[in-house]
PDB file of N, CA and C in Angstrom:
ATOM      1  N   MET A   1      -6.201 -42.506  59.660  1.00  0.00           N
ATOM      2  CA  MET A   1      -5.764 -43.705  60.368  1.00  0.00           C
ATOM      3  C   MET A   1      -5.434 -44.832  59.391  1.00  0.00           C
ATOM      4  N   ASN A   2      -6.284 -44.975  58.355  1.00  0.00           N
ATOM      5  CA  ASN A   2      -6.067 -46.031  57.369  1.00  0.00           C
ATOM      6  C   ASN A   2      -4.739 -45.826  56.633  1.00  0.00           C
ATOM      7  N   ALA A   3      -4.400 -44.573  56.330  1.00  0.00           N
ATOM      8  CA  ALA A   3      -3.144 -44.284  55.634  1.00  0.00           C
ATOM      9  C   ALA A   3      -1.943 -44.625  56.508  1.00  0.00           C
ATOM     10  N   ILE A   4      -2.032 -44.376  57.796  1.00  0.00           N
ATOM     11  CA  ILE A   4      -0.920 -44.687  58.704  1.00  0.00           C
ATOM     12  C   ILE A   4      -0.724 -46.192  58.798  1.00  0.00           C
ATOM     13  N   ILE A   5      -1.807 -46.938  58.910  1.00  0.00           N
ATOM     14  CA  ILE A   5      -1.709 -48.402  58.986  1.00  0.00           C
ATOM     15  C   ILE A   5      -1.156 -48.960  57.677  1.00  0.00           C
ATOM     16  N   THR A   6      -1.599 -48.411  56.550  1.00  0.00           N
ATOM     17  CA  THR A   6      -1.070 -48.840  55.250  1.00  0.00           C
ATOM     18  C   THR A   6       0.418 -48.550  55.148  1.00  0.00           C
ATOM     19  N   LEU A   7       0.836 -47.372  55.589  1.00  0.00           N
ATOM     20  CA  LEU A   7       2.252 -47.011  55.577  1.00  0.00           C
ATOM     21  C   LEU A   7       3.069 -47.956  56.454  1.00  0.00           C
ATOM     22  N   LEU A   8       2.581 -48.230  57.646  1.00  0.00           N
ATOM     23  CA  LEU A   8       3.296 -49.140  58.546  1.00  0.00           C
ATOM     24  C   LEU A   8       3.386 -50.553  57.972  1.00  0.00           C
ATOM     25  N   ALA A   9       2.307 -51.038  57.378  1.00  0.00           N
ATOM     26  CA  ALA A   9       2.326 -52.371  56.773  1.00  0.00           C
ATOM     27  C   ALA A   9       3.324 -52.427  55.625  1.00  0.00           C
ATOM     28  N   GLY A  10       3.345 -51.396  54.782  1.00  0.00           N
ATOM     29  CA  GLY A  10       4.310 -51.344  53.686  1.00  0.00           C
ATOM     30  C   GLY A  10       5.738 -51.256  54.179  1.00  0.00           C
ATOM     31  N   LEU A  11       5.958 -50.486  55.237  1.00  0.00           N
ATOM     32  CA  LEU A  11       7.300 -50.368  55.822  1.00  0.00           C
ATOM     33  C   LEU A  11       7.767 -51.701  56.388  1.00  0.00           C
ATOM     34  N   ILE A  12       6.902 -52.386  57.103  1.00  0.00           N
ATOM     35  CA  ILE A  12       7.260 -53.702  57.658  1.00  0.00           C
ATOM     36  C   ILE A  12       7.531 -54.698  56.532  1.00  0.00           C
ATOM     37  N   PHE A  13       6.706 -54.671  55.488  1.00  0.00           N
ATOM     38  CA  PHE A  13       6.902 -55.562  54.351  1.00  0.00           C
ATOM     39  C   PHE A  13       8.241 -55.279  53.672  1.00  0.00           C
ATOM     40  N   GLY A  14       8.539 -54.001  53.434  1.00  0.00           N
ATOM     41  CA  GLY A  14       9.797 -53.628  52.790  1.00  0.00           C
ATOM     42  C   GLY A  14      11.009 -54.002  53.635  1.00  0.00           C
ATOM     43  N   LEU A  15      10.920 -53.782  54.935  1.00  0.00           N
ATOM     44  CA  LEU A  15      12.017 -54.174  55.817  1.00  0.00           C
ATOM     45  C   LEU A  15      12.209 -55.694  55.818  1.00  0.00           C
ATOM     46  N   GLY A  16      11.105 -56.413  55.771  1.00  0.00           N
ATOM     47  CA  GLY A  16      11.202 -57.876  55.703  1.00  0.00           C
ATOM     48  C   GLY A  16      11.884 -58.335  54.422  1.00  0.00           C
ATOM     49  N   LEU A  17      11.546 -57.707  53.303  1.00  0.00           N
ATOM     50  CA  LEU A  17      12.203 -58.039  52.037  1.00  0.00           C
ATOM     51  C   LEU A  17      13.693 -57.722  52.092  1.00  0.00           C
ATOM     52  N   ALA A  18      14.022 -56.560  52.641  1.00  0.00           N
ATOM     53  CA  ALA A  18      15.436 -56.172  52.730  1.00  0.00           C
ATOM     54  C   ALA A  18      16.196 -57.087  53.691  1.00  0.00           C
ATOM     55  N   PHE A  19      15.596 -57.393  54.829  1.00  0.00           N
ATOM     56  CA  PHE A  19      16.254 -58.250  55.826  1.00  0.00           C
ATOM     57  C   PHE A  19      16.490 -59.657  55.286  1.00  0.00           C
ATOM     58  N   SER A  20      15.554 -60.162  54.503  1.00  0.00           N
ATOM     59  CA  SER A  20      15.680 -61.512  53.947  1.00  0.00           C
ATOM     60  C   SER A  20      16.497 -61.545  52.662  1.00  0.00           C
ATOM     61  N   GLU A  21      17.004 -60.385  52.249  1.00  0.00           N
ATOM     62  CA  GLU A  21      17.827 -60.226  51.056  1.00  0.00           C
ATOM     63  C   GLU A  21      17.075 -60.534  49.758  1.00  0.00           C
ATOM     64  N   MET A  22      15.761 -60.403  49.781  1.00  0.00           N
ATOM     65  CA  MET A  22      14.992 -60.598  48.554  1.00  0.00           C
ATOM     66  C   MET A  22      15.132 -59.403  47.617  1.00  0.00           C
ATOM     67  N   THR A  23      15.811 -58.359  48.053  1.00  0.00           N
ATOM     68  CA  THR A  23      16.111 -57.228  47.183  1.00  0.00           C
ATOM     69  C   THR A  23      17.408 -57.454  46.413  1.00  0.00           C
ATOM     70  N   ASN A  24      18.112 -58.517  46.737  1.00  0.00           N
ATOM     71  CA  ASN A  24      19.362 -58.863  46.061  1.00  0.00           C
ATOM     72  C   ASN A  24      19.058 -59.856  44.940  1.00  0.00           C
ATOM     73  N   PRO A  25      19.190 -59.446  43.679  1.00  0.00           N
ATOM     74  CA  PRO A  25      18.858 -60.348  42.572  1.00  0.00           C
ATOM     75  C   PRO A  25      19.653 -61.661  42.595  1.00  0.00           C
ATOM     76  N   ALA A  26      20.881 -61.634  43.060  1.00  0.00           N
ATOM     77  CA  ALA A  26      21.695 -62.858  43.096  1.00  0.00           C
ATOM     78  C   ALA A  26      21.095 -63.899  44.034  1.00  0.00           C
ATOM     79  N   VAL A  27      20.547 -63.450  45.152  1.00  0.00           N
ATOM     80  CA  VAL A  27      19.925 -64.377  46.108  1.00  0.00           C
ATOM     81  C   VAL A  27      18.657 -64.980  45.514  1.00  0.00           C
ATOM     82  N   VAL A  28      17.837 -64.160  44.872  1.00  0.00           N
ATOM     83  CA  VAL A  28      16.589 -64.645  44.277  1.00  0.00           C
ATOM     84  C   VAL A  28      16.887 -65.608  43.132  1.00  0.00           C
ATOM     85  N   ILE A  29      17.842 -65.258  42.277  1.00  0.00           N
ATOM     86  CA  ILE A  29      18.219 -66.145  41.174  1.00  0.00           C
ATOM     87  C   ILE A  29      18.795 -67.446  41.709  1.00  0.00           C
ATOM     88  N   GLY A  30      19.590 -67.360  42.780  1.00  0.00           N
ATOM     89  CA  GLY A  30      20.131 -68.573  43.399  1.00  0.00           C
ATOM     90  C   GLY A  30      19.042 -69.474  43.939  1.00  0.00           C
ATOM     91  N   PHE A  31      17.958 -68.890  44.441  1.00  0.00           N
ATOM     92  CA  PHE A  31      16.837 -69.694  44.925  1.00  0.00           C
ATOM     93  C   PHE A  31      16.081 -70.345  43.778  1.00  0.00           C
ATOM     94  N   LEU A  32      15.915 -69.621  42.685  1.00  0.00           N
ATOM     95  CA  LEU A  32      15.154 -70.144  41.553  1.00  0.00           C
ATOM     96  C   LEU A  32      15.941 -71.133  40.710  1.00  0.00           C
ATOM     97  N   ASP A  33      17.263 -71.158  40.846  1.00  0.00           N
ATOM     98  CA  ASP A  33      18.122 -72.046  40.056  1.00  0.00           C
ATOM     99  C   ASP A  33      18.256 -73.394  40.764  1.00  0.00           C
ATOM    100  N   ILE A  34      17.192 -74.210  40.692  1.00  0.00           N
ATOM    101  CA  ILE A  34      17.175 -75.464  41.450  1.00  0.00           C
ATOM    102  C   ILE A  34      18.084 -76.535  40.854  1.00  0.00           C
ATOM    103  N   PHE A  35      18.454 -76.407  39.591  1.00  0.00           N
ATOM    104  CA  PHE A  35      19.328 -77.402  38.973  1.00  0.00           C
ATOM    105  C   PHE A  35      20.789 -76.965  38.965  1.00  0.00           C
ATOM    106  N   GLY A  36      21.071 -75.765  39.427  1.00  0.00           N
ATOM    107  CA  GLY A  36      22.434 -75.251  39.457  1.00  0.00           C
ATOM    108  C   GLY A  36      22.903 -75.107  40.897  1.00  0.00           C
ATOM    109  N   ASP A  37      23.441 -73.947  41.220  1.00  0.00           N
ATOM    110  CA  ASP A  37      23.920 -73.657  42.575  1.00  0.00           C
ATOM    111  C   ASP A  37      22.746 -73.135  43.404  1.00  0.00           C
ATOM    112  N   TRP A  38      21.895 -74.064  43.858  1.00  0.00           N
ATOM    113  CA  TRP A  38      20.648 -73.707  44.523  1.00  0.00           C
ATOM    114  C   TRP A  38      20.901 -73.154  45.919  1.00  0.00           C
ATOM    115  N   ASN A  39      20.227 -72.060  46.237  1.00  0.00           N
ATOM    116  CA  ASN A  39      20.308 -71.433  47.553  1.00  0.00           C
ATOM    117  C   ASN A  39      18.927 -71.529  48.212  1.00  0.00           C
ATOM    118  N   PRO A  40      18.727 -72.479  49.143  1.00  0.00           N
ATOM    119  CA  PRO A  40      17.402 -72.703  49.715  1.00  0.00           C
ATOM    120  C   PRO A  40      17.007 -71.729  50.825  1.00  0.00           C
ATOM    121  N   SER A  41      17.782 -70.687  51.055  1.00  0.00           N
ATOM    122  CA  SER A  41      17.525 -69.805  52.200  1.00  0.00           C
ATOM    123  C   SER A  41      16.180 -69.089  52.134  1.00  0.00           C
ATOM    124  N   LEU A  42      15.649 -68.871  50.955  1.00  0.00           N
ATOM    125  CA  LEU A  42      14.373 -68.149  50.849  1.00  0.00           C
ATOM    126  C   LEU A  42      13.168 -69.023  51.176  1.00  0.00           C
ATOM    127  N   ILE A  43      13.376 -70.305  51.395  1.00  0.00           N
ATOM    128  CA  ILE A  43      12.262 -71.165  51.809  1.00  0.00           C
ATOM    129  C   ILE A  43      11.694 -70.681  53.141  1.00  0.00           C
ATOM    130  N   ILE A  44      12.565 -70.219  54.031  1.00  0.00           N
ATOM    131  CA  ILE A  44      12.116 -69.706  55.330  1.00  0.00           C
ATOM    132  C   ILE A  44      11.261 -68.456  55.120  1.00  0.00           C
ATOM    133  N   VAL A  45      11.665 -67.608  54.189  1.00  0.00           N
ATOM    134  CA  VAL A  45      10.897 -66.398  53.895  1.00  0.00           C
ATOM    135  C   VAL A  45       9.523 -66.783  53.344  1.00  0.00           C
ATOM    136  N   MET A  46       9.488 -67.728  52.427  1.00  0.00           N
ATOM    137  CA  MET A  46       8.208 -68.156  51.842  1.00  0.00           C
ATOM    138  C   MET A  46       7.316 -68.817  52.895  1.00  0.00           C
ATOM    139  N   ALA A  47       7.907 -69.649  53.745  1.00  0.00           N
ATOM    140  CA  ALA A  47       7.123 -70.298  54.796  1.00  0.00           C
ATOM    141  C   ALA A  47       6.557 -69.254  55.759  1.00  0.00           C
ATOM    142  N   SER A  48       7.339 -68.233  56.068  1.00  0.00           N
ATOM    143  CA  SER A  48       6.856 -67.162  56.942  1.00  0.00           C
ATOM    144  C   SER A  48       5.703 -66.414  56.292  1.00  0.00           C
ATOM    145  N   ALA A  49       5.801 -66.138  54.997  1.00  0.00           N
ATOM    146  CA  ALA A  49       4.727 -65.442  54.286  1.00  0.00           C
ATOM    147  C   ALA A  49       3.449 -66.274  54.267  1.00  0.00           C
ATOM    148  N   ILE A  50       3.598 -67.569  54.058  1.00  0.00           N
ATOM    149  CA  ILE A  50       2.421 -68.455  54.072  1.00  0.00           C
ATOM    150  C   ILE A  50       1.794 -68.473  55.460  1.00  0.00           C
ATOM    151  N   ALA A  51       2.624 -68.516  56.502  1.00  0.00           N
ATOM    152  CA  ALA A  51       2.106 -68.522  57.872  1.00  0.00           C
ATOM    153  C   ALA A  51       1.345 -67.234  58.181  1.00  0.00           C
ATOM    154  N   VAL A  52       1.877 -66.093  57.755  1.00  0.00           N
ATOM    155  CA  VAL A  52       1.192 -64.822  57.979  1.00  0.00           C
ATOM    156  C   VAL A  52      -0.137 -64.792  57.217  1.00  0.00           C
ATOM    157  N   GLY A  53      -0.139 -65.281  55.987  1.00  0.00           N
ATOM    158  CA  GLY A  53      -1.375 -65.345  55.214  1.00  0.00           C
ATOM    159  C   GLY A  53      -2.412 -66.240  55.870  1.00  0.00           C
ATOM    160  N   MET A  54      -1.974 -67.381  56.355  1.00  0.00           N
ATOM    161  CA  MET A  54      -2.901 -68.293  57.040  1.00  0.00           C
ATOM    162  C   MET A  54      -3.451 -67.653  58.316  1.00  0.00           C
ATOM    163  N   LEU A  55      -2.589 -66.936  59.031  1.00  0.00           N
ATOM    164  CA  LEU A  55      -3.037 -66.234  60.232  1.00  0.00           C
ATOM    165  C   LEU A  55      -4.081 -65.178  59.869  1.00  0.00           C
ATOM    166  N   GLY A  56      -3.857 -64.475  58.765  1.00  0.00           N
ATOM    167  CA  GLY A  56      -4.822 -63.482  58.308  1.00  0.00           C
ATOM    168  C   GLY A  56      -6.180 -64.101  58.013  1.00  0.00           C
ATOM    169  N   TYR A  57      -6.194 -65.235  57.337  1.00  0.00           N
ATOM    170  CA  TYR A  57      -7.472 -65.895  57.043  1.00  0.00           C
ATOM    171  C   TYR A  57      -8.130 -66.431  58.311  1.00  0.00           C
ATOM    172  N   LEU A  58      -7.329 -66.865  59.275  1.00  0.00           N
ATOM    173  CA  LEU A  58      -7.886 -67.319  60.552  1.00  0.00           C
ATOM    174  C   LEU A  58      -8.550 -66.152  61.283  1.00  0.00           C
ATOM    175  N   ILE A  59      -7.863 -65.019  61.312  1.00  0.00           N
ATOM    176  CA  ILE A  59      -8.435 -63.828  61.945  1.00  0.00           C
ATOM    177  C   ILE A  59      -9.706 -63.399  61.220  1.00  0.00           C
ATOM    178  N   LYS A  60      -9.679 -63.442  59.886  1.00  0.00           N
ATOM    179  CA  LYS A  60     -10.851 -63.062  59.098  1.00  0.00           C
ATOM    180  C   LYS A  60     -12.060 -63.929  59.443  1.00  0.00           C
ATOM    181  N   SER A  61     -11.806 -65.213  59.645  1.00  0.00           N
ATOM    182  CA  SER A  61     -12.933 -66.110  59.930  1.00  0.00           C
ATOM    183  C   SER A  61     -13.511 -65.876  61.329  1.00  0.00           C
ATOM    184  N   LYS A  62     -12.747 -65.254  62.221  1.00  0.00           N
ATOM    185  CA  LYS A  62     -13.213 -65.021  63.591  1.00  0.00           C
ATOM    186  C   LYS A  62     -13.892 -63.662  63.765  1.00  0.00           C
ATOM    187  N   GLN A  63     -13.609 -62.705  62.857  1.00  0.00           N
ATOM    188  CA  GLN A  63     -14.167 -61.366  62.993  1.00  0.00           C
ATOM    189  C   GLN A  63     -15.223 -61.111  61.921  1.00  0.00           C
ATOM    190  N   LEU A  64     -16.232 -60.356  62.269  1.00  0.00           N
ATOM    191  CA  LEU A  64     -17.273 -60.021  61.309  1.00  0.00           C
ATOM    192  C   LEU A  64     -16.809 -58.958  60.317  1.00  0.00           C
ATOM    193  N   ARG A  65     -16.006 -58.001  60.781  1.00  0.00           N
ATOM    194  CA  ARG A  65     -15.479 -56.957  59.897  1.00  0.00           C
ATOM    195  C   ARG A  65     -14.068 -56.596  60.342  1.00  0.00           C
ATOM    196  N   PRO A  66     -13.264 -56.055  59.420  1.00  0.00           N
ATOM    197  CA  PRO A  66     -11.901 -55.675  59.781  1.00  0.00           C
ATOM    198  C   PRO A  66     -11.880 -54.487  60.742  1.00  0.00           C
ATOM    199  N   VAL A  67     -10.742 -54.277  61.364  1.00  0.00           N
ATOM    200  CA  VAL A  67     -10.616 -53.210  62.353  1.00  0.00           C
ATOM    201  C   VAL A  67     -10.639 -51.831  61.698  1.00  0.00           C
ATOM    202  N   VAL A  68      -9.987 -51.677  60.533  1.00  0.00           N
ATOM    203  CA  VAL A  68      -9.852 -50.352  59.933  1.00  0.00           C
ATOM    204  C   VAL A  68     -10.596 -50.199  58.601  1.00  0.00           C
ATOM    205  N   ALA A  69     -11.490 -51.088  58.291  1.00  0.00           N
ATOM    206  CA  ALA A  69     -12.259 -50.995  57.047  1.00  0.00           C
ATOM    207  C   ALA A  69     -13.709 -51.365  57.331  1.00  0.00           C
ATOM    208  N   SER A  70     -14.567 -51.071  56.371  1.00  0.00           N
ATOM    209  CA  SER A  70     -15.992 -51.348  56.589  1.00  0.00           C
ATOM    210  C   SER A  70     -16.367 -52.793  56.269  1.00  0.00           C
ATOM    211  N   LYS A  71     -15.584 -53.452  55.392  1.00  0.00           N
ATOM    212  CA  LYS A  71     -15.879 -54.850  55.066  1.00  0.00           C
ATOM    213  C   LYS A  71     -14.607 -55.538  54.566  1.00  0.00           C
ATOM    214  N   TRP A  72     -14.624 -56.868  54.553  1.00  0.00           N
ATOM    215  CA  TRP A  72     -13.499 -57.652  54.053  1.00  0.00           C
ATOM    216  C   TRP A  72     -13.457 -57.581  52.529  1.00  0.00           C
ATOM    217  N   GLN A  73     -12.279 -57.492  51.973  1.00  0.00           N
ATOM    218  CA  GLN A  73     -12.086 -57.454  50.526  1.00  0.00           C
ATOM    219  C   GLN A  73     -11.373 -58.750  50.112  1.00  0.00           C
ATOM    220  N   VAL A  74     -12.118 -59.811  49.930  1.00  0.00           N
ATOM    221  CA  VAL A  74     -11.563 -61.113  49.580  1.00  0.00           C
ATOM    222  C   VAL A  74     -12.076 -61.513  48.201  1.00  0.00           C
ATOM    223  N   PRO A  75     -11.186 -61.911  47.276  1.00  0.00           N
ATOM    224  CA  PRO A  75     -11.645 -62.328  45.942  1.00  0.00           C
ATOM    225  C   PRO A  75     -12.601 -63.513  46.041  1.00  0.00           C
ATOM    226  N   THR A  76     -13.643 -63.480  45.219  1.00  0.00           N
ATOM    227  CA  THR A  76     -14.626 -64.559  45.242  1.00  0.00           C
ATOM    228  C   THR A  76     -14.666 -65.354  43.944  1.00  0.00           C
ATOM    229  N   LEU A  77     -14.088 -64.805  42.862  1.00  0.00           N
ATOM    230  CA  LEU A  77     -14.118 -65.517  41.582  1.00  0.00           C
ATOM    231  C   LEU A  77     -13.209 -66.747  41.637  1.00  0.00           C
ATOM    232  N   ARG A  78     -13.693 -67.850  41.101  1.00  0.00           N
ATOM    233  CA  ARG A  78     -12.930 -69.095  41.115  1.00  0.00           C
ATOM    234  C   ARG A  78     -12.706 -69.660  39.719  1.00  0.00           C
ATOM    235  N   GLN A  79     -13.336 -69.077  38.693  1.00  0.00           N
ATOM    236  CA  GLN A  79     -13.216 -69.650  37.354  1.00  0.00           C
ATOM    237  C   GLN A  79     -12.019 -69.054  36.612  1.00  0.00           C
ATOM    238  N   ILE A  80     -11.492 -69.822  35.680  1.00  0.00           N
ATOM    239  CA  ILE A  80     -10.429 -69.359  34.800  1.00  0.00           C
ATOM    240  C   ILE A  80     -11.095 -68.859  33.527  1.00  0.00           C
ATOM    241  N   ASP A  81     -10.935 -67.558  33.255  1.00  0.00           N
ATOM    242  CA  ASP A  81     -11.560 -66.989  32.069  1.00  0.00           C
ATOM    243  C   ASP A  81     -10.497 -66.369  31.162  1.00  0.00           C
ATOM    244  N   SER A  82     -10.938 -65.797  30.058  1.00  0.00           N
ATOM    245  CA  SER A  82     -10.000 -65.238  29.074  1.00  0.00           C
ATOM    246  C   SER A  82      -9.204 -64.065  29.645  1.00  0.00           C
ATOM    247  N   LYS A  83      -9.799 -63.250  30.520  1.00  0.00           N
ATOM    248  CA  LYS A  83      -9.078 -62.127  31.118  1.00  0.00           C
ATOM    249  C   LYS A  83      -7.899 -62.624  31.953  1.00  0.00           C
ATOM    250  N   LEU A  84      -8.104 -63.682  32.705  1.00  0.00           N
ATOM    251  CA  LEU A  84      -7.036 -64.246  33.525  1.00  0.00           C
ATOM    252  C   LEU A  84      -5.919 -64.805  32.652  1.00  0.00           C
ATOM    253  N   ILE A  85      -6.276 -65.526  31.606  1.00  0.00           N
ATOM    254  CA  ILE A  85      -5.270 -66.125  30.724  1.00  0.00           C
ATOM    255  C   ILE A  85      -4.483 -65.049  29.989  1.00  0.00           C
ATOM    256  N   ILE A  86      -5.167 -64.045  29.447  1.00  0.00           N
ATOM    257  CA  ILE A  86      -4.479 -62.968  28.729  1.00  0.00           C
ATOM    258  C   ILE A  86      -3.556 -62.192  29.671  1.00  0.00           C
ATOM    259  N   GLY A  87      -4.029 -61.897  30.852  1.00  0.00           N
ATOM    260  CA  GLY A  87      -3.200 -61.208  31.837  1.00  0.00           C
ATOM    261  C   GLY A  87      -1.970 -62.014  32.214  1.00  0.00           C
ATOM    262  N   SER A  88      -2.135 -63.316  32.384  1.00  0.00           N
ATOM    263  CA  SER A  88      -1.012 -64.179  32.724  1.00  0.00           C
ATOM    264  C   SER A  88       0.012 -64.228  31.594  1.00  0.00           C
ATOM    265  N   VAL A  89      -0.466 -64.265  30.355  1.00  0.00           N
ATOM    266  CA  VAL A  89       0.447 -64.257  29.204  1.00  0.00           C
ATOM    267  C   VAL A  89       1.241 -62.955  29.163  1.00  0.00           C
ATOM    268  N   PHE A  90       0.550 -61.819  29.378  1.00  0.00           N
ATOM    269  CA  PHE A  90       1.262 -60.535  29.396  1.00  0.00           C
ATOM    270  C   PHE A  90       2.316 -60.486  30.496  1.00  0.00           C
ATOM    271  N   LEU A  91       1.975 -60.996  31.675  1.00  0.00           N
ATOM    272  CA  LEU A  91       2.962 -61.004  32.757  1.00  0.00           C
ATOM    273  C   LEU A  91       4.146 -61.908  32.428  1.00  0.00           C
ATOM    274  N   ALA A  92       3.869 -63.059  31.828  1.00  0.00           N
ATOM    275  CA  ALA A  92       4.962 -63.967  31.466  1.00  0.00           C
ATOM    276  C   ALA A  92       5.863 -63.343  30.405  1.00  0.00           C
ATOM    277  N   LEU A  93       5.279 -62.664  29.439  1.00  0.00           N
ATOM    278  CA  LEU A  93       6.078 -62.024  28.401  1.00  0.00           C
ATOM    279  C   LEU A  93       6.864 -60.833  28.937  1.00  0.00           C
ATOM    280  N   ALA A  94       6.313 -60.135  29.911  1.00  0.00           N
ATOM    281  CA  ALA A  94       7.003 -58.975  30.501  1.00  0.00           C
ATOM    282  C   ALA A  94       8.205 -59.419  31.318  1.00  0.00           C
ATOM    283  N   GLY A  95       8.182 -60.661  31.821  1.00  0.00           N
ATOM    284  CA  GLY A  95       9.297 -61.163  32.620  1.00  0.00           C
ATOM    285  C   GLY A  95      10.514 -61.524  31.806  1.00  0.00           C
ATOM    286  N   ASP A  96      10.372 -61.679  30.496  1.00  0.00           N
ATOM    287  CA  ASP A  96      11.525 -62.069  29.641  1.00  0.00           C
ATOM    288  C   ASP A  96      12.376 -60.909  29.258  1.00  0.00           C
TER     289      ASP A  96
END
């Protein structure tokens, strides 16, 4: 059951990316180019993602445990440590 729900969630996520044209590099670059020919259309996609995330946290606060898992898996670490900084540097360098 967990695999089916994971598959469906991934399929919905992928369809959402394709429908919003986030799979098109020109659209994403146009959104990130705020000083050039800026394309603000992805703001709606980002706002929708934030709304879904907020809804998820609201649901989490109302339920004791998830429907298809034994417990909630929410990050609890709040400090910035060397592992976080090194990982962020590697990700930034990989993007170039």
